[in-house]
Coordinates of C-alpha atoms in Angstrom, one line a residue:
X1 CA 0.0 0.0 0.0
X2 CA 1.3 3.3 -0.7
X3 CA 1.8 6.1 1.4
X4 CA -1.0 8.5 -0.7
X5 CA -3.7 5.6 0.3
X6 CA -2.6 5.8 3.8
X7 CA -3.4 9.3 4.2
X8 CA -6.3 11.7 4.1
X9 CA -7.0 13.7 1.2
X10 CA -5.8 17.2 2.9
X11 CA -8.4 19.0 0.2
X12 CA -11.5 17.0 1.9
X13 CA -13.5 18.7 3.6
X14 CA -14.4 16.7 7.3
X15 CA -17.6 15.5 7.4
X16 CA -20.0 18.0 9.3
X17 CA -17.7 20.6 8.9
X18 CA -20.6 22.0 5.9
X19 CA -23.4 21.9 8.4
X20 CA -21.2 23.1 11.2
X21 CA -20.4 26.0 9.7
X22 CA -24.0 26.9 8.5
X23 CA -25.1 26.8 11.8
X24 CA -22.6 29.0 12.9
X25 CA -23.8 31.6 10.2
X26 CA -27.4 30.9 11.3
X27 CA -26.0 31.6 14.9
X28 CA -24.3 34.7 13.7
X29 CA -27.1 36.1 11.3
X30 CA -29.7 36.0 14.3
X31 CA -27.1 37.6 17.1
X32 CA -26.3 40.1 14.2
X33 CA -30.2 40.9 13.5
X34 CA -30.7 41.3 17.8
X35 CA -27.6 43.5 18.0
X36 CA -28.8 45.8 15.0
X37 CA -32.3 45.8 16.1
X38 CA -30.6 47.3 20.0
X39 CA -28.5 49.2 17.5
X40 CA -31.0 51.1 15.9
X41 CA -32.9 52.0 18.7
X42 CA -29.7 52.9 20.3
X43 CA -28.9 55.6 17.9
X44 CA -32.7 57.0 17.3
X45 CA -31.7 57.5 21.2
X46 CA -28.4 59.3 20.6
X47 CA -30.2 62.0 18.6
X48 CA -32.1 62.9 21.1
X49 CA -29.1 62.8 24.0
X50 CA -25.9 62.7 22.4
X51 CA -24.0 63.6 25.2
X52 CA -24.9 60.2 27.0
X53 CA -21.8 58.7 27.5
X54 CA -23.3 55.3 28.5
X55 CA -25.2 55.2 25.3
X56 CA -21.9 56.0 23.7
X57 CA -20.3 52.8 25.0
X58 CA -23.1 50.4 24.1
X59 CA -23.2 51.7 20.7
X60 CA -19.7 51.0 20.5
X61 CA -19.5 47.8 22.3
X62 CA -22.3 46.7 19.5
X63 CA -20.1 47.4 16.5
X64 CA -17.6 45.9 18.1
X65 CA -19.2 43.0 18.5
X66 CA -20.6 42.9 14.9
X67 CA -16.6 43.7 13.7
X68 CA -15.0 41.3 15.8
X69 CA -17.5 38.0 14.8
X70 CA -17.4 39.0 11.3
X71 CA -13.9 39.3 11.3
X72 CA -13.4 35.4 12.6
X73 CA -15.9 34.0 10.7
X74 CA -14.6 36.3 7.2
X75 CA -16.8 38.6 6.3
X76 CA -14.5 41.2 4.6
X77 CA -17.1 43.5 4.0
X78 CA -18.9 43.8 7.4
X79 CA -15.7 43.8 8.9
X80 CA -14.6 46.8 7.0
X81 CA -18.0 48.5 7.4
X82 CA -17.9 47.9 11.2
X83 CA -14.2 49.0 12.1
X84 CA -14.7 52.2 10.2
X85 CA -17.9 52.9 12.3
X86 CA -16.4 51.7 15.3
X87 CA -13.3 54.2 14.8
X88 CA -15.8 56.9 14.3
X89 CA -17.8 55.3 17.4
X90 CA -14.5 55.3 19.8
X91 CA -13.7 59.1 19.1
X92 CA -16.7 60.2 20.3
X93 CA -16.8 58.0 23.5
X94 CA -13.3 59.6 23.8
X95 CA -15.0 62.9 23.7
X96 CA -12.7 63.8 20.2
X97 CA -15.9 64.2 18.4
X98 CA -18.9 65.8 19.0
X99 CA -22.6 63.8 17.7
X100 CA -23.9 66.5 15.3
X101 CA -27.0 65.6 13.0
X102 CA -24.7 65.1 10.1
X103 CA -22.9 62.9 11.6
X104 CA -25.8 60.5 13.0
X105 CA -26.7 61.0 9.1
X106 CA -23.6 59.2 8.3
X107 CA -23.6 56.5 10.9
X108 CA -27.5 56.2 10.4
X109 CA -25.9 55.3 6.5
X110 CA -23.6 52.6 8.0
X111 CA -25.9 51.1 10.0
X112 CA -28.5 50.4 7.0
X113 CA -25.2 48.9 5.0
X114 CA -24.6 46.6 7.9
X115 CA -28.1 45.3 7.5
X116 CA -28.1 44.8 4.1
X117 CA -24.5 43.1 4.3
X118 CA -26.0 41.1 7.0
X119 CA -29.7 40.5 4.6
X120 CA -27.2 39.3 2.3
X121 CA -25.5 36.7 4.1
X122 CA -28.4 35.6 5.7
X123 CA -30.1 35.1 2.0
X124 CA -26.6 33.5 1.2
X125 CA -25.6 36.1 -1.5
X126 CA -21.9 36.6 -2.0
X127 CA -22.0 39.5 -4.3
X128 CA -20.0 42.1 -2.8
X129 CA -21.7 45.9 -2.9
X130 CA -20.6 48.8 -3.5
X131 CA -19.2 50.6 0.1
X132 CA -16.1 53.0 -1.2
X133 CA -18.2 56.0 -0.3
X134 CA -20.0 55.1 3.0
X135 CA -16.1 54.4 4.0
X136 CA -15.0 57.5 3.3
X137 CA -17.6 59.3 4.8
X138 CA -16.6 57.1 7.7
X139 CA -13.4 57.8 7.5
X140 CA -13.7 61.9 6.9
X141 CA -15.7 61.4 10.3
X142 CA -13.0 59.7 12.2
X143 CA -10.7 62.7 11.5
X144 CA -10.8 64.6 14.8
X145 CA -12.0 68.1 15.6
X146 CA -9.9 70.7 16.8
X147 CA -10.1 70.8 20.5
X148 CA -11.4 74.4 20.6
X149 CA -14.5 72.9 18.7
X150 CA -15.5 71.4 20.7
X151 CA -15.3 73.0 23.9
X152 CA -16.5 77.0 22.4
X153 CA -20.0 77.1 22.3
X154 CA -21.2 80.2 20.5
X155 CA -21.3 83.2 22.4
X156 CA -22.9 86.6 21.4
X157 CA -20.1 89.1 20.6
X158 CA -19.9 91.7 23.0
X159 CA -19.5 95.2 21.3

């Protein structure tokens, strides 16, 4: 007998291994859908008191979480989507940026692209979409204000 029929095909996929991991995808596609759900309502919230710095963390730890499972289980796209919120997400629970209605625009923006990425993966589609400009909108976020910004509230000149 000869040493290739000795050994396991290393190409072979392990039996289960298919049905493992699409239970792990139905596993993440319903946490995904509870944390986005929270999410949402999380940031209708922030309008309303974006100073709250408890909501700040929450919303951030949820990214996080969506960034971090995506990343292990390799959804590029999500993961990308979700670290540029989060960096966004971390500056202003750092106080380095201020919640402006723009800006819940923007991250109102990412949040609907996390659900469709998410839609997607749940409906098994592995087209990627189109997400160079909700990035950089991201990203132009993430770029800090001066300090004085943010502190100076405008006063009426004195003349």
């Amino acid at each position: 007998m000869s040493a290739d029929q000795n050994t396991p095909d290393a190409g072979a996929t392990p039996s289960g291994f298919d049905n493992e991991m699409a239970e792990i995808l139905e596993s993440f596609v319903v946490e995904a859908n509870e944390i986005l759900e929270r999410l949402n309502q999380d940031l209708l919230a922030l309008e309303k008191r974006p100073d709250d710095k408890e909501l700040h963390n929450t919303i951030f730890r949820a990214v996080h979480t969506i960034k971090g499972t995506s990343s292990f289980l390799g959804f590029e796209q999500m993961t990308e989507l979700a670290h540029k919120f989060e960096d966004v997400l971390n500056k202003i629970r750092k106080g380095e940026l201020s919640v402006t209605p723009d800006k819940m625009d923007v991250m109102f923006e990412a949040y609907d692209f996390l659900k469709i990425l998410l839609q997607r993966l749940e409906s098994k589609n592995k087209e990627p979409i189109e997400l160079s400009e909700i990035i950089t909108r991201l990203e132009q976020l993430s770029q800090n204000e001066p300090a004085a910004a943010l502190q100076q509230k405008p006063e009426a000149k004195e003349q």
